[in-house]
Coordinates of C-alpha atoms in Angstrom, one line a residue:
M16 CA 108.0 98.5 144.9
N17 CA 107.2 101.2 146.7
H18 CA 107.9 104.3 144.1
L19 CA 106.2 101.5 141.0
A20 CA 103.1 101.8 143.6
S21 CA 103.6 106.3 144.7
L22 CA 103.7 106.8 141.0
I23 CA 101.1 104.9 140.1
R24 CA 98.3 106.5 142.8
I25 CA 99.8 110.2 141.5
A26 CA 98.7 108.9 137.9
L27 CA 95.3 107.3 138.8
F28 CA 94.3 110.2 141.2
A29 CA 96.0 113.1 138.2
G30 CA 92.3 113.4 136.5
L31 CA 91.6 114.7 140.8
I32 CA 94.0 117.9 140.9
A33 CA 93.8 118.1 136.8
G34 CA 93.2 122.0 136.4
P35 CA 90.9 122.9 133.3
A36 CA 91.1 122.5 129.6
S37 CA 93.3 124.7 128.0
G38 CA 91.7 128.4 127.5
Q39 CA 88.0 127.3 130.0
T40 CA 88.8 129.9 132.3
D41 CA 85.5 129.4 135.3
Y42 CA 84.4 125.9 135.6
P43 CA 82.7 123.8 139.1
R44 CA 85.4 122.2 141.9
P45 CA 82.3 120.8 143.7
Y46 CA 85.4 118.1 145.5
L47 CA 86.6 121.7 147.4
K48 CA 83.6 122.3 148.6
F49 CA 83.0 120.8 152.6
P50 CA 79.4 119.9 153.6
I51 CA 78.1 121.4 156.0
S52 CA 80.8 124.8 156.2
S53 CA 84.1 126.0 155.3
A54 CA 85.6 125.9 158.9
A55 CA 86.1 122.9 160.7
L56 CA 84.3 121.6 163.1
D57 CA 86.0 120.5 166.4
P58 CA 87.9 117.4 167.2
K59 CA 85.2 117.4 170.1
D60 CA 82.3 117.6 167.8
V61 CA 83.2 114.3 166.3
I62 CA 82.5 111.1 166.9
Q63 CA 84.9 107.9 166.1
L64 CA 84.2 104.4 165.0
H65 CA 87.6 102.6 165.3
N66 CA 88.7 99.0 164.5
Y67 CA 84.3 98.7 163.6
V68 CA 83.7 95.1 162.1
F69 CA 81.7 96.0 159.1
G70 CA 81.7 92.3 157.4
K71 CA 83.9 89.2 157.2
G72 CA 86.4 88.1 153.9
G73 CA 86.8 84.7 154.0
G74 CA 86.8 83.9 157.4
Q75 CA 88.2 86.4 158.3
D76 CA 86.4 90.3 160.1
L77 CA 87.1 93.8 157.3
H78 CA 87.1 96.6 160.2
A79 CA 86.9 99.7 159.4
E80 CA 88.6 103.2 161.4
I81 CA 85.0 105.3 161.6
A82 CA 84.5 109.3 162.1
Y83 CA 80.9 111.6 160.9
P84 CA 80.4 114.8 162.7
G85 CA 78.1 114.0 165.6
K86 CA 75.6 117.4 164.9
A87 CA 75.0 116.7 161.6
T88 CA 70.9 117.6 160.9
K89 CA 71.2 116.4 157.5
P90 CA 72.1 113.4 155.8
L91 CA 75.9 113.1 155.1
A92 CA 77.8 112.4 152.5
A93 CA 80.4 109.0 152.1
I94 CA 83.7 108.4 151.3
I95 CA 85.4 105.4 151.3
Y96 CA 89.6 105.2 151.6
I97 CA 90.8 102.7 149.9
H98 CA 94.3 102.4 150.8
G99 CA 96.8 102.1 148.0
G100 CA 99.1 98.9 148.0
G101 CA 99.0 97.8 144.6
W102 CA 96.8 95.0 147.4
F103 CA 99.4 93.4 148.1
T104 CA 100.4 96.1 151.0
G105 CA 98.9 98.8 153.3
D106 CA 96.3 99.0 155.7
L107 CA 93.3 100.8 156.5
H108 CA 95.3 103.4 158.7
Q109 CA 95.9 105.0 156.2
G110 CA 93.0 107.3 156.1
D111 CA 92.6 110.3 157.4
V112 CA 89.0 109.9 158.5
M113 CA 89.6 112.4 161.2
D114 CA 90.0 114.8 158.9
L115 CA 87.4 114.0 156.5
A116 CA 84.5 114.1 159.4
R117 CA 85.8 117.4 160.6
N118 CA 85.6 119.1 157.5
G119 CA 81.4 116.9 157.9
Y120 CA 81.3 113.8 155.3
F121 CA 81.1 109.9 157.4
G122 CA 84.9 109.2 156.3
V123 CA 85.2 105.6 156.5
S124 CA 88.7 103.6 155.8
I125 CA 88.2 100.1 155.0
E126 CA 89.6 97.1 155.2
Y127 CA 90.1 94.3 152.7
R128 CA 92.4 90.8 152.6
L129 CA 95.7 91.8 151.1
S130 CA 96.6 89.5 148.8
D131 CA 99.2 87.5 149.7
A132 CA 96.6 86.4 152.2
A133 CA 94.0 86.2 149.2
K134 CA 94.2 85.7 145.5
W135 CA 92.2 88.2 143.6
P136 CA 89.2 88.8 143.0
A137 CA 88.8 88.8 147.1
Q138 CA 90.3 92.0 147.2
I139 CA 87.5 94.0 145.4
Q140 CA 84.6 92.1 147.1
D141 CA 85.5 92.9 150.3
C142 CA 85.2 96.8 149.0
K143 CA 81.7 95.5 147.6
C144 CA 80.7 94.5 151.2
A145 CA 82.7 97.7 153.1
V146 CA 79.7 99.4 149.6
R147 CA 77.4 97.4 150.5
W148 CA 77.2 97.9 154.7
L149 CA 77.4 101.1 154.3
R150 CA 73.8 101.4 152.1
A151 CA 72.5 99.1 154.8
N152 CA 73.5 101.3 157.2
A153 CA 72.6 104.4 156.0
A154 CA 69.6 105.6 158.3
K155 CA 71.2 104.9 160.9
F156 CA 74.5 106.9 160.5
N157 CA 72.4 109.5 158.9
V158 CA 73.9 109.2 155.7

């Protein structure tokens, strides 16, 4: 089943890595540019929050791994990493939020209840909870 999950992830992200349309030579690639600079920040300039509780799902605490540049002067672009695994496997530690933060982003890798613990649509509700939490706390985290 892991092979199938990998194929699905590849298919989902194919749009992000696909090249230009036939004959097109110049096209924007905003996802290759980092908001702060092209040089990665020193890890000591990154603030990390481990197992941060961002909400509850079915009475269970939902955790996040958070990392962001500590010296940002402008609001940061945020990336919420939702791990793969077809809603039934994986965990929040799969996302490399430290790398996102070192490149100028506010990175959050979230936990959601897996399908063996809660029936659909609990998983997407947990993901939406993370988005609501981030929007409610945008000013606090300079996002």
